[in-house]
Coordinates of C-alpha atoms in Angstrom, one line a residue:
Chain I
M1 CA 54.9 69.6 111.4
A2 CA 54.5 73.3 112.0
L3 CA 56.2 75.6 109.5
L4 CA 57.0 78.2 112.1
E5 CA 57.1 77.9 115.9
I6 CA 58.1 80.8 118.1
Q7 CA 58.7 80.6 121.9
N8 CA 59.4 83.5 124.3
L9 CA 60.8 85.8 121.7
S10 CA 61.9 89.2 122.9
K11 CA 63.9 92.1 121.4
S12 CA 65.1 95.4 122.8
Y13 CA 66.9 98.3 121.3
P14 CA 69.4 100.5 123.0
A15 CA 67.8 103.8 124.1
P16 CA 69.7 107.1 123.8
V17 CA 69.4 107.5 127.6
G18 CA 68.7 104.9 130.2
P19 CA 67.9 101.2 129.9
D20 CA 67.2 99.5 126.6
T21 CA 63.8 99.8 125.1
Q22 CA 61.9 96.6 124.7
V23 CA 59.8 96.5 121.6
L24 CA 58.8 92.9 121.4
D25 CA 57.9 90.1 123.7
V26 CA 56.0 87.3 122.0
P27 CA 55.4 84.3 124.3
A28 CA 54.2 81.9 121.6
F29 CA 53.3 81.9 117.9
E30 CA 52.7 79.0 115.5
M31 CA 52.0 78.7 111.8
D32 CA 51.3 75.6 109.7
T33 CA 52.9 74.7 106.5
G34 CA 51.2 76.5 103.5
S35 CA 48.9 78.5 105.8
R36 CA 48.1 82.1 105.6
V37 CA 48.1 84.5 108.6
A38 CA 47.5 88.2 108.8
I39 CA 48.6 90.2 111.8
H40 CA 46.9 93.5 112.4
G41 CA 48.5 96.3 114.5
E42 CA 49.3 100.0 114.7
S43 CA 52.2 101.5 112.8
G44 CA 55.5 101.6 114.8
S45 CA 54.5 98.9 117.2
G46 CA 57.3 96.4 116.4
K47 CA 55.7 94.4 113.6
T48 CA 58.6 94.9 111.2
T49 CA 61.1 93.9 114.0
F50 CA 59.0 90.7 114.4
L51 CA 59.3 90.0 110.7
H52 CA 63.0 90.8 110.7
L53 CA 63.5 88.3 113.5
V54 CA 61.5 85.6 111.7
A55 CA 63.5 86.3 108.5
G56 CA 66.8 86.0 110.5
I57 CA 67.8 89.5 109.7
L58 CA 67.8 90.4 113.4
R59 CA 68.8 88.2 116.3
P60 CA 66.5 88.2 119.3
D61 CA 67.6 88.9 122.9
R62 CA 66.1 85.5 123.8
G63 CA 63.6 83.0 122.6
T64 CA 63.5 80.4 119.8
I65 CA 62.3 80.7 116.2
L66 CA 61.9 77.2 114.6
L67 CA 61.5 77.2 110.8
E68 CA 60.6 73.6 109.9
G69 CA 62.2 72.5 113.1
Q70 CA 65.5 74.4 112.6
D71 CA 66.2 77.1 115.3
L72 CA 67.2 80.3 113.5
T73 CA 68.4 81.8 116.7
Q74 CA 71.1 79.2 117.1
L75 CA 72.5 79.6 113.5
P76 CA 75.5 81.8 112.7
E77 CA 74.7 84.8 110.5
S78 CA 76.0 83.2 107.3
N79 CA 73.7 80.2 107.7
R80 CA 70.8 82.5 108.5
D81 CA 71.5 84.3 105.2
R82 CA 71.5 81.0 103.3
L83 CA 68.3 79.9 105.0
R84 CA 66.7 83.3 104.2
A85 CA 67.8 83.1 100.6
S86 CA 66.4 79.6 100.1
S87 CA 63.4 79.4 102.4
I88 CA 62.0 82.9 103.0
G89 CA 60.5 85.4 100.6
Y90 CA 60.1 89.1 101.7
V91 CA 57.7 91.7 100.3
F92 CA 58.3 95.2 101.5
Q93 CA 56.0 98.2 101.8
T94 CA 58.3 100.2 99.5
F95 CA 58.9 97.2 97.2
N96 CA 62.7 97.6 97.5
L97 CA 63.4 96.8 93.9
L98 CA 66.9 97.6 92.7
Q99 CA 66.7 100.6 90.3
G100 CA 69.7 99.5 88.1
F101 CA 68.1 96.2 87.3
T102 CA 65.2 95.4 85.0
C103 CA 62.0 93.6 86.2
L104 CA 63.4 90.3 85.0
E105 CA 66.8 90.9 86.6
N106 CA 65.2 91.9 89.9
V107 CA 63.4 88.6 90.0
M108 CA 66.6 86.7 89.0
L109 CA 68.5 88.7 91.7
G110 CA 66.1 87.0 94.2
M111 CA 67.2 83.7 92.9
S112 CA 71.0 84.4 92.7
F113 CA 71.5 84.0 96.5
G114 CA 69.2 81.0 96.8
S115 CA 68.4 78.2 94.3
G116 CA 70.4 79.8 91.6
V117 CA 69.4 81.9 88.6
N118 CA 66.7 80.3 86.5
E119 CA 65.6 82.8 83.8
S120 CA 62.7 80.8 82.5
R121 CA 61.2 80.6 86.0
A122 CA 61.7 84.4 86.4
R123 CA 59.8 84.9 83.2
E124 CA 57.1 82.5 84.2
L125 CA 56.6 84.4 87.5
L126 CA 56.4 87.7 85.8
E127 CA 53.9 86.3 83.4
K128 CA 51.9 85.2 86.4
V129 CA 51.9 88.7 87.8
D130 CA 50.8 90.0 84.4
L131 CA 54.1 91.7 83.5
A132 CA 55.2 89.6 80.6
D133 CA 55.4 92.7 78.4
R134 CA 57.5 94.6 81.0
L135 CA 60.5 92.2 81.4
S136 CA 63.1 94.7 80.4
Y137 CA 61.5 97.7 82.1
R138 CA 63.3 99.3 85.0
P139 CA 61.4 99.9 88.2
S140 CA 61.3 103.7 87.6
Q141 CA 59.4 102.9 84.3
L142 CA 56.6 101.1 86.1
S143 CA 53.6 102.2 88.1
V144 CA 53.6 101.5 91.8
G145 CA 51.1 98.7 91.4
Q146 CA 53.4 97.0 88.8
Q147 CA 56.4 97.5 91.0
Q148 CA 54.6 95.7 93.8
R149 CA 53.9 92.8 91.5
V150 CA 57.6 92.6 90.6
A151 CA 58.4 92.5 94.3
V152 CA 55.9 89.7 94.8
A153 CA 57.4 87.7 91.9
R154 CA 60.9 88.2 93.4
A155 CA 59.7 87.1 96.8
L156 CA 58.5 83.8 95.3
A157 CA 61.5 83.3 93.0
N158 CA 63.1 80.6 95.2
K159 CA 59.8 78.7 96.0
P160 CA 60.1 79.8 99.6
K161 CA 58.5 77.9 102.4
L162 CA 57.4 81.2 104.0
V163 CA 56.6 84.6 102.5
L164 CA 56.7 87.6 104.8
A165 CA 54.9 90.7 103.7
D166 CA 55.4 93.9 105.6
E167 CA 52.5 96.4 104.9
P168 CA 52.5 95.2 101.3
T169 CA 49.7 97.5 100.3
G170 CA 51.0 100.6 102.2
N171 CA 51.9 102.4 99.1
L172 CA 48.9 101.4 97.0
D173 CA 45.5 102.8 96.4
P174 CA 42.5 100.7 97.6
K175 CA 41.8 99.1 94.2
N176 CA 45.5 98.1 93.7
S177 CA 45.7 97.1 97.4
R178 CA 42.9 94.5 97.0
A179 CA 44.4 93.2 93.7
A180 CA 47.9 93.0 95.3
I181 CA 46.8 91.1 98.4
D182 CA 44.7 88.7 96.2
L183 CA 47.7 88.1 94.0
I184 CA 50.1 87.4 96.9
Q185 CA 47.6 84.9 98.4
Q186 CA 46.9 83.2 95.0
L187 CA 50.6 82.8 94.2
C188 CA 51.5 81.6 97.7
D189 CA 48.7 79.0 97.2
E190 CA 50.0 77.9 93.9
E191 CA 53.6 77.7 95.1
G192 CA 52.7 76.0 98.4
S193 CA 54.3 78.8 100.4
G194 CA 53.1 79.9 103.8
L195 CA 52.2 83.6 104.0
M196 CA 52.5 86.0 107.0
V197 CA 51.2 89.5 106.3
V198 CA 51.5 92.3 108.8
S199 CA 49.4 95.4 108.2
H200 CA 47.6 98.2 109.9
D201 CA 44.9 98.0 107.2
L202 CA 41.8 96.0 108.4
K203 CA 40.6 95.5 104.8
V204 CA 43.8 93.7 104.0
V205 CA 43.6 91.6 107.2
D206 CA 40.0 90.8 106.6
S207 CA 40.8 88.8 103.5
F208 CA 42.8 86.3 105.4
P209 CA 41.5 83.0 106.8
K210 CA 43.5 83.5 110.0
Q211 CA 43.7 86.9 111.6
L212 CA 45.6 87.9 114.7
S213 CA 45.9 91.1 116.6
W214 CA 49.5 92.2 117.2
A215 CA 48.5 93.4 120.6
S216 CA 47.4 89.9 121.5
L217 CA 50.7 88.5 120.4
N218 CA 53.1 91.0 121.7
R219 CA 53.1 91.5 125.5
V220 CA 54.9 94.8 125.2
I221 CA 51.8 96.3 123.4
S222 CA 49.5 94.6 125.8
K223 CA 51.2 96.3 128.7
E224 CA 51.1 99.6 127.0
T225 CA 47.4 99.1 126.2
R226 CA 46.7 98.3 129.8
T227 CA 48.5 101.4 131.1
Chain F
M1 CA 77.3 85.3 84.5
K2 CA 73.9 86.3 85.8
G3 CA 73.7 86.1 89.6
G4 CA 76.4 86.5 92.2
A5 CA 78.7 89.3 93.2
L6 CA 80.3 89.7 89.8
W7 CA 77.0 90.2 88.0
I8 CA 75.8 92.8 90.6
A9 CA 79.1 94.6 90.4
W10 CA 78.9 94.8 86.6
K11 CA 75.3 96.1 86.8
S12 CA 76.3 98.7 89.4
L13 CA 79.2 99.9 87.3
R14 CA 76.8 100.3 84.3
Q15 CA 74.3 102.0 86.4
H16 CA 76.9 104.6 87.5
A17 CA 78.5 104.8 84.1
L18 CA 79.7 108.4 84.3
S19 CA 81.5 107.8 87.6
T20 CA 82.9 104.6 86.3
W21 CA 84.3 106.3 83.2
I22 CA 85.8 109.2 85.2
A23 CA 87.6 106.9 87.6
S24 CA 88.7 104.6 84.7
G25 CA 89.9 107.6 82.8
S26 CA 92.1 108.8 85.6
I27 CA 93.6 105.3 85.9
A28 CA 94.1 105.3 82.1
L29 CA 95.9 108.6 82.4
A30 CA 98.2 107.4 85.2
G31 CA 98.9 104.0 83.6
G32 CA 99.3 105.4 80.2
L33 CA 101.7 108.1 81.4
L34 CA 103.8 105.7 83.4
M35 CA 104.0 103.2 80.5
A36 CA 104.8 106.0 78.0
V37 CA 107.5 107.6 80.2
W38 CA 109.3 104.3 80.9
A39 CA 108.9 102.6 77.6
L40 CA 109.9 105.8 75.7
R41 CA 112.9 106.3 77.9
S42 CA 114.1 102.7 77.7
Q43 CA 113.3 102.3 74.0
A44 CA 114.8 105.7 73.0
E45 CA 118.0 105.0 75.0
S46 CA 118.4 101.4 73.7
T47 CA 117.5 102.3 70.1
F48 CA 119.7 105.4 69.9
T49 CA 122.5 103.6 71.6
E50 CA 122.2 100.7 69.3
A51 CA 121.4 102.8 66.2
N52 CA 125.1 103.1 65.5
G53 CA 124.8 102.1 61.8
G54 CA 127.2 99.2 62.5
F55 CA 130.0 101.4 63.7
D56 CA 131.7 101.5 67.1
A57 CA 133.2 105.0 67.0
V58 CA 133.7 108.2 65.1
L59 CA 137.0 110.0 64.5
G60 CA 136.6 113.7 63.8
P61 CA 137.9 117.2 64.4
R62 CA 138.7 118.4 67.9
G63 CA 135.5 119.2 69.7
S64 CA 132.5 117.7 71.5
Q65 CA 132.2 114.0 71.4
L66 CA 128.4 114.2 71.5
Q67 CA 128.3 116.6 68.7
L68 CA 130.6 114.4 66.6
V69 CA 128.3 111.4 67.1
L70 CA 125.1 113.3 66.6
N71 CA 126.5 114.8 63.4
S72 CA 128.2 111.7 61.9
I73 CA 125.8 108.9 63.0
F74 CA 122.5 110.6 63.4
H75 CA 123.0 113.4 60.9
L76 CA 121.8 115.9 63.5
E77 CA 123.7 119.0 64.6
A78 CA 126.4 120.7 62.7
S79 CA 129.9 119.4 62.1
S80 CA 132.5 120.9 64.5
G81 CA 135.0 121.2 61.6
T82 CA 136.9 119.0 59.2
I83 CA 140.0 116.8 59.3
P84 CA 142.3 116.0 56.3
M85 CA 141.4 113.0 54.2
S86 CA 145.1 112.0 54.7
T87 CA 144.1 111.0 58.2
A88 CA 143.3 107.6 56.7
T89 CA 146.9 107.2 55.7
L90 CA 147.9 108.2 59.2
L91 CA 145.7 105.6 60.7
Q92 CA 147.2 102.9 58.4
R93 CA 150.7 103.9 59.4
N94 CA 150.3 103.5 63.1
P95 CA 150.6 99.7 63.8
I96 CA 148.5 99.9 67.0
V97 CA 145.7 101.8 65.3
R98 CA 145.9 99.6 62.2
S99 CA 145.5 96.5 64.3
A100 CA 142.6 97.9 66.2
I101 CA 140.5 99.3 63.3
A102 CA 138.7 97.0 60.9
R103 CA 137.2 99.7 58.8
A104 CA 137.3 103.6 58.6
I105 CA 134.8 105.1 56.2
P106 CA 135.1 108.8 55.4
I107 CA 132.0 111.1 55.4
A108 CA 131.7 114.7 54.4
G109 CA 128.7 116.9 54.8
G110 CA 127.5 120.5 54.5
D111 CA 124.8 120.5 51.9
N112 CA 121.2 119.6 51.7
Y113 CA 118.4 119.0 49.2
K114 CA 115.1 120.5 50.4
G115 CA 116.1 120.1 54.0
Y116 CA 117.5 116.6 53.8
R117 CA 121.2 116.2 54.3
I118 CA 123.6 115.3 51.5
V119 CA 126.5 113.3 52.7
G120 CA 129.6 112.3 50.7
T121 CA 131.1 108.9 51.4
S122 CA 133.0 106.1 49.7
L123 CA 131.4 103.0 48.1
E124 CA 132.9 100.9 50.9
L125 CA 129.9 101.9 53.1
F126 CA 127.4 100.2 50.6
E127 CA 129.6 97.4 49.3
D128 CA 131.3 96.0 52.4
H129 CA 129.8 97.4 55.5
E130 CA 127.1 95.7 57.6
Y131 CA 124.9 98.3 59.2
K132 CA 123.5 95.5 61.5
E133 CA 125.0 92.1 62.0
G134 CA 124.6 90.2 58.7
R135 CA 122.8 93.1 57.0
K136 CA 124.2 95.3 54.3
F137 CA 122.6 98.2 52.6
K138 CA 120.5 97.2 49.6
I139 CA 119.3 99.1 46.6
I140 CA 115.7 98.5 45.6
G141 CA 114.4 97.9 42.1
N142 CA 116.6 98.5 39.1
G143 CA 118.9 101.0 40.8
R144 CA 122.7 100.8 41.2
L145 CA 125.5 102.2 43.3
F146 CA 126.9 105.6 42.4
N147 CA 130.1 106.0 40.3
E148 CA 132.6 107.6 42.7
D149 CA 133.8 109.9 39.8
A150 CA 130.4 110.9 38.7
K151 CA 127.7 113.3 40.0
E152 CA 125.4 110.5 41.0
A153 CA 123.5 109.9 44.2
L154 CA 121.9 107.1 46.3
V155 CA 118.8 108.2 48.1
G156 CA 117.7 107.0 51.5
A157 CA 114.2 105.4 51.6
F158 CA 112.6 108.1 53.8
V159 CA 113.9 110.9 51.6
A160 CA 112.9 109.2 48.4
D161 CA 109.4 108.8 49.9
K162 CA 109.1 112.3 51.1
L163 CA 110.6 114.1 48.1
G164 CA 109.3 111.6 45.5
L165 CA 112.8 111.0 44.1
K166 CA 113.3 108.0 41.9
V167 CA 116.0 106.5 39.7
G168 CA 116.9 108.7 36.8
D169 CA 115.7 112.0 38.6
S170 CA 118.1 114.9 38.7
F171 CA 118.5 117.5 41.5
Q172 CA 120.7 120.4 42.4
P173 CA 122.0 120.5 46.0
Y174 CA 121.5 123.5 48.3
H175 CA 124.4 124.9 50.3
G176 CA 124.4 124.5 54.0
L177 CA 122.5 122.2 56.3
T178 CA 119.3 124.3 56.2
Y179 CA 117.2 124.6 53.1
I180 CA 117.4 128.1 51.8
E181 CA 115.7 128.5 48.4
G182 CA 118.3 130.7 46.7
A183 CA 121.4 128.9 48.0
Q184 CA 121.4 126.3 45.2
H185 CA 124.7 124.9 43.9
A186 CA 125.3 124.7 40.1
D187 CA 126.1 121.0 40.2
V188 CA 123.4 118.6 39.0
Y189 CA 123.2 115.1 40.5
K190 CA 121.4 112.1 39.1
V191 CA 119.7 109.5 41.2
T192 CA 121.1 106.0 40.5
G193 CA 119.5 104.1 43.3
I194 CA 117.1 104.2 46.2
L195 CA 118.2 102.4 49.4
E196 CA 116.0 99.9 51.1
T197 CA 114.5 101.0 54.4
T198 CA 116.8 100.3 57.3
S199 CA 115.1 102.2 60.1
T200 CA 118.3 104.0 60.8
P201 CA 119.4 107.6 60.2
V202 CA 120.7 106.5 56.8
D203 CA 117.2 106.6 55.5
R204 CA 117.1 110.3 55.9
V205 CA 120.2 111.0 53.9
I206 CA 121.1 111.6 50.2
W207 CA 124.5 109.9 49.6
I208 CA 126.9 111.1 47.0
P209 CA 130.6 110.3 46.3
I210 CA 132.9 112.0 48.8
K211 CA 134.6 113.9 45.9
G212 CA 131.2 115.4 45.1
I213 CA 131.0 117.2 48.5
Q214 CA 134.7 118.1 48.4
T215 CA 134.5 119.6 44.9
M216 CA 131.0 121.0 45.0
E217 CA 130.7 124.4 43.2
G218 CA 131.0 127.1 45.8
H219 CA 132.8 125.1 48.5
R220 CA 136.2 126.3 49.8
E221 CA 139.0 125.1 47.7
D222 CA 141.3 124.8 50.7
L223 CA 139.0 122.2 52.2
Q224 CA 138.8 120.0 49.0
N225 CA 140.9 117.3 50.7
D226 CA 139.1 117.4 54.0
V227 CA 136.3 115.2 55.4
S228 CA 133.9 115.7 58.3
A229 CA 134.8 112.4 60.1
F230 CA 135.7 108.8 59.7
L231 CA 133.2 106.2 60.8
I232 CA 135.1 103.5 62.6
K233 CA 134.4 99.8 62.9
L234 CA 136.8 98.2 65.4
R235 CA 138.1 94.6 65.4
S236 CA 137.4 94.4 69.1
K237 CA 135.6 96.9 71.4
K238 CA 138.5 96.5 73.8
A239 CA 140.4 98.7 71.4
I240 CA 138.4 101.7 72.7
A241 CA 140.6 101.6 75.8
I242 CA 143.7 102.2 73.7
L243 CA 142.3 104.6 71.0
D244 CA 140.3 106.9 73.4
P245 CA 143.4 108.1 75.4
M246 CA 145.5 108.0 72.3
F247 CA 143.4 110.6 70.4
N248 CA 141.6 112.4 73.2
K249 CA 144.4 112.8 75.8
Q250 CA 147.7 112.4 74.1
G251 CA 146.8 114.0 70.8
K252 CA 145.3 117.4 70.1
D253 CA 144.1 117.2 66.5
Y254 CA 141.3 114.7 66.7
T255 CA 138.3 113.6 68.8
F256 CA 137.7 109.9 69.1
S257 CA 134.1 109.3 70.2
S258 CA 132.9 105.9 71.2
I259 CA 129.2 105.8 70.2
T260 CA 127.5 103.7 72.9
P261 CA 129.0 105.4 76.0
V262 CA 128.5 108.9 74.5
M263 CA 124.8 108.2 73.8
S264 CA 124.4 106.7 77.3
R265 CA 125.8 109.8 78.9
F266 CA 123.5 111.9 76.6
F267 CA 120.4 110.1 77.9
Q268 CA 121.6 110.3 81.5
K269 CA 121.4 114.1 81.1
F270 CA 117.6 113.7 80.7
A271 CA 117.2 111.5 83.8
W272 CA 115.9 114.5 85.8
F273 CA 113.1 115.1 83.2
E274 CA 112.2 111.5 83.3
K275 CA 112.0 111.6 87.1
I276 CA 109.6 114.6 86.9
L277 CA 107.4 112.8 84.4
E278 CA 107.5 109.7 86.6
L279 CA 106.6 111.7 89.7
V280 CA 103.6 113.2 87.7
A281 CA 102.5 109.7 86.7
Y282 CA 102.7 108.6 90.4
L283 CA 100.7 111.6 91.5
V284 CA 98.0 110.9 88.8
G285 CA 98.1 107.3 90.0
L286 CA 97.4 108.4 93.6
V287 CA 94.6 110.8 92.4
S288 CA 93.0 107.9 90.4
A289 CA 93.2 105.7 93.5
G290 CA 91.6 108.5 95.5
S291 CA 88.9 109.0 92.9
I292 CA 88.0 105.3 93.0
L293 CA 87.9 105.5 96.8
A294 CA 85.7 108.6 96.6
I295 CA 83.4 107.3 94.0
L296 CA 82.8 104.0 95.7
Y297 CA 82.7 105.5 99.2
N298 CA 80.0 108.1 98.1
S299 CA 78.1 105.4 96.2
M300 CA 78.2 103.3 99.4
N301 CA 76.4 106.1 101.3
E302 CA 73.7 106.2 98.5
K303 CA 73.7 102.4 98.3
R304 CA 73.2 101.4 101.9
R305 CA 69.6 100.7 101.1
E306 CA 70.4 98.6 98.1
I307 CA 72.9 96.7 100.2
A308 CA 70.3 96.1 102.8
I309 CA 67.9 94.9 100.2
L310 CA 70.5 92.5 98.9
R311 CA 71.1 91.2 102.4
S312 CA 67.4 90.8 102.9
L313 CA 67.4 88.6 99.8
G314 CA 70.0 86.4 101.4
A315 CA 73.2 88.0 100.1
R316 CA 76.0 87.2 102.6
R317 CA 78.3 89.9 103.9
V318 CA 81.2 88.5 102.1
T319 CA 79.3 88.5 98.8
L320 CA 78.7 92.3 99.2
F321 CA 82.3 92.8 100.2
S322 CA 83.4 90.9 97.0
M323 CA 80.9 92.9 95.0
V324 CA 82.5 96.2 95.9
V325 CA 86.0 94.8 95.4
F326 CA 84.9 93.6 92.0
Q327 CA 83.6 97.0 91.2
S328 CA 87.0 98.6 92.0
M329 CA 88.6 95.9 89.9
G330 CA 86.2 96.5 87.1
I331 CA 87.1 100.2 87.1
A332 CA 90.8 99.4 87.2
L333 CA 90.5 96.9 84.3
L334 CA 88.7 99.3 82.2
G335 CA 91.3 101.9 83.1
I336 CA 94.1 99.6 82.3
L337 CA 92.5 98.9 78.9
L338 CA 92.2 102.6 78.2
S339 CA 95.8 103.2 79.4
F340 CA 97.0 100.9 76.7
L341 CA 95.0 102.9 74.2
F342 CA 96.5 106.1 75.7
Y343 CA 99.9 104.5 75.4
V344 CA 99.4 103.5 71.7
L345 CA 98.2 107.0 70.9
V346 CA 101.3 108.5 72.6
A347 CA 103.6 105.9 71.0
L348 CA 102.1 106.5 67.5
I349 CA 102.7 110.2 67.8
V350 CA 106.2 109.9 69.3
T351 CA 107.5 107.2 66.9
G352 CA 106.2 109.4 64.0
I353 CA 108.0 112.4 65.3
V354 CA 111.2 110.5 66.0
R355 CA 111.1 108.8 62.6
D356 CA 110.6 112.1 60.9
Q357 CA 113.3 113.9 62.8
T358 CA 116.0 111.2 63.0
G359 CA 115.0 108.3 60.8
V360 CA 115.3 106.0 63.8
A361 CA 112.3 103.7 64.3
L362 CA 111.5 103.3 68.0
L363 CA 110.0 99.8 68.7
L364 CA 107.3 100.9 71.0
F365 CA 104.7 98.3 70.0
Q366 CA 106.6 95.3 71.2
F367 CA 106.0 93.6 74.6
D368 CA 107.7 95.2 77.5
P369 CA 107.5 93.6 81.0
L370 CA 106.8 97.0 82.4
F371 CA 103.3 96.8 80.9
I372 CA 102.6 93.9 83.2
W373 CA 104.1 95.7 86.1
V374 CA 102.1 98.9 85.5
S375 CA 98.9 97.0 85.0
G376 CA 99.4 94.9 88.1
S377 CA 100.2 98.0 90.2
M378 CA 97.1 99.9 89.0
L379 CA 94.9 96.8 89.7
T380 CA 96.4 96.5 93.2
L381 CA 96.0 100.1 93.9
A382 CA 92.4 99.9 92.8
I383 CA 91.7 96.9 95.0
F384 CA 93.2 98.7 98.0
S385 CA 91.0 101.8 97.2
G386 CA 88.0 99.5 97.1
L387 CA 88.7 98.0 100.6
L388 CA 87.2 100.8 102.7
P389 CA 83.9 100.9 100.7
A390 CA 83.9 97.2 100.8
I391 CA 84.2 97.1 104.6
I392 CA 81.3 99.6 104.8
A393 CA 79.2 97.3 102.6
Y394 CA 80.3 94.4 104.8
K395 CA 79.2 96.2 107.9
T396 CA 75.9 97.6 106.6
E397 CA 73.1 97.1 109.1
V398 CA 70.2 95.5 107.2
S399 CA 67.4 96.3 109.6
R400 CA 68.3 100.0 109.9
N401 CA 68.5 100.5 106.1
L402 CA 65.5 98.6 104.8
G403 CA 63.0 101.5 104.8
P404 CA 59.9 102.2 106.7
T405 CA 59.0 100.0 109.7
S406 CA 55.5 99.2 111.0

C-alpha cells in the first residue's frame, strides 16, 4: 500500500484585490512506504503550502490526501493534529526549536503530543545525531548545524511514517548541508520512515533516489512557465 | 510531569522569569493587603472586644465611656478622675445593684515605673477572679501575692521581661503615667511575684495594693480614699439594661461603661479607614489582573511563532489554550504563596507592635476562612486575565507563523 496518495489537490489564498490566488494544483502524487523523494523548485512557488497540506496544517480547497489510506482532508482539525503528532515529522528551514527548552526537552516536546514522552528514546536520538554531550544545551548555545540535528532528532521522535523536510539545508553552509541531508536520509532509513524533501538546491535533490520537479507536479507553475 | 500543557506552561513561566515574578508580586501585594486588612480588622475587633480581663463593665467617674474602658481595662489613656472608695458600700446597699453585680474590684492608677503603669488593686483580683473562663492569674516560680498592708508588688509577665524584674527586686515608682526621670516617689516597693503570661493588658502592669497608690508619697491627701474605677463582673449580662440607665441617665456622679458595646463602637469609628484600605487592595488586585493580562498578551505576540511550532508538532488548539490558562494560574499560585508571606510579615510586625503597646496578643496566625476566599478570588481573577491571551493562542494560524516559505 502507498504511504501517500494525492489526487486533484488545489489551494488558493485570498488576494488583497480581486479573485483568490491559486498557488497549488497537483493532479496526482504518490509515495511508497519508507521511500525517499526530493522535490526541486524555485523559492516562493508553493512548495511549503504543499507540505503544510500533506501535514494537515492547511486544508485544501479540493482534492484528497491519503496517508496510509486515511483521507486527511476529511478529518476534523483535532484528528489531523493527532495524526500529525503521531505519524508525521517535520524539519523546517529555520529549525524552529523552542528557545526556552534544552536539546533533550525539544526532542521530548516532539513526543509529548504523539506517542508520549520517552526520555531514553530522546537521549538515544540525540546520541545518533552526535549531540550526546549537548543534551542540556539550549538552542542559542548551539551552532546552526547542531540546531538542525536537534530538529532532525525531534522530527523522528515519534517514529513517524513520513518525514517532511522544507528546505532543511537552507540555513547551512555546503559542508553542513551535505552532512545534514545524509543524516536525515540515514535516520529515516533506520527508523523506516518515508522522507519527502523540498528544496531549491540541486545538490540536495541530487542525493535522493527519486527526484521530481515541482513544476512537473504543480499545474499552476506549469501554466506560469508556459506563459 | 514532562510533556503536555502543564509542562510547557511551567517552562514558559521559567523562561520569562522576570515577568512572572513581577505579575506574581503584584498579586502578592493585592492578596496580602486584602488578607492583612480584613484579618487585622476582625482579629483586632474580636480580641479587643473579648480582652475584657473577665469583666463585663467598668464603673468610674463621670466622663467618656470609651476613656473609662481604655484606662481601666487596657491601661491606655488617662483616667478621667476618681470616685470614692465608699462607692463599694453604696453598691452593696442598693438591692438592685447588689443582685446584679457578682464582683466589683477597685483599681487606682496614676504612677509608673520606667513607663509601665503601676495600678493599685485588691487581692480579690488575683485570688478569686477568673480573667478568662476557668483561668485565674498565676504566679510563676517561688513568688507570692503581695501583702495588702505592705509595699509589695506583683509584676506582669511582659513588664518583668522588659525591665528584668524578679522576685526580691526593689523599685521606686515614678509619678504620673509618663516616665520622667526626676519624678520619683520616695516609696520603695519589693517584688513578691511575677504573673504568668495571660496575653491580656494585665501583662503590661505592675500591681500593688490599692492603699499603696492612695497613700503614695506625694499624692494628694484629699484623694487618699478615692479609686480610679471599679471593674465589674455581672451575674448576668442582662443586668446591663438596668445598670446602664441607672448610672448614666438617672445618676450624675458615675459612668457605667459596658465593655463589649463600647469597644464595638470604637472599632466602628475606624470603618472608613478599613474601607479605604480595602479599596486600595481591590485596586491593586485589578492592577495585578491587568499586569497578568498585559504580560501574557504581549508574550502571545512574541510567541505566535512558538505556538505555531507547537501546533506543527501536533499540539491541539485546546492544549495551547490550556497552556496559557495554566500560565496565568501559575502566576496566580506563586502570587498567592507570596501573598501569605507578605501577610505573615505584616502580621508579625503588627502583632509585635500591638503586644508592645497594649499587651494584647492578636491571633493572626490561625486559620481564617477569608484566606481561602482571597486565594480563590485571586486565582479566579488570574484565570479570567489569561482568557484573552489563551483565545489568541487558540486562534493562532499555524501556516502564517511558521517562518519562511519556499
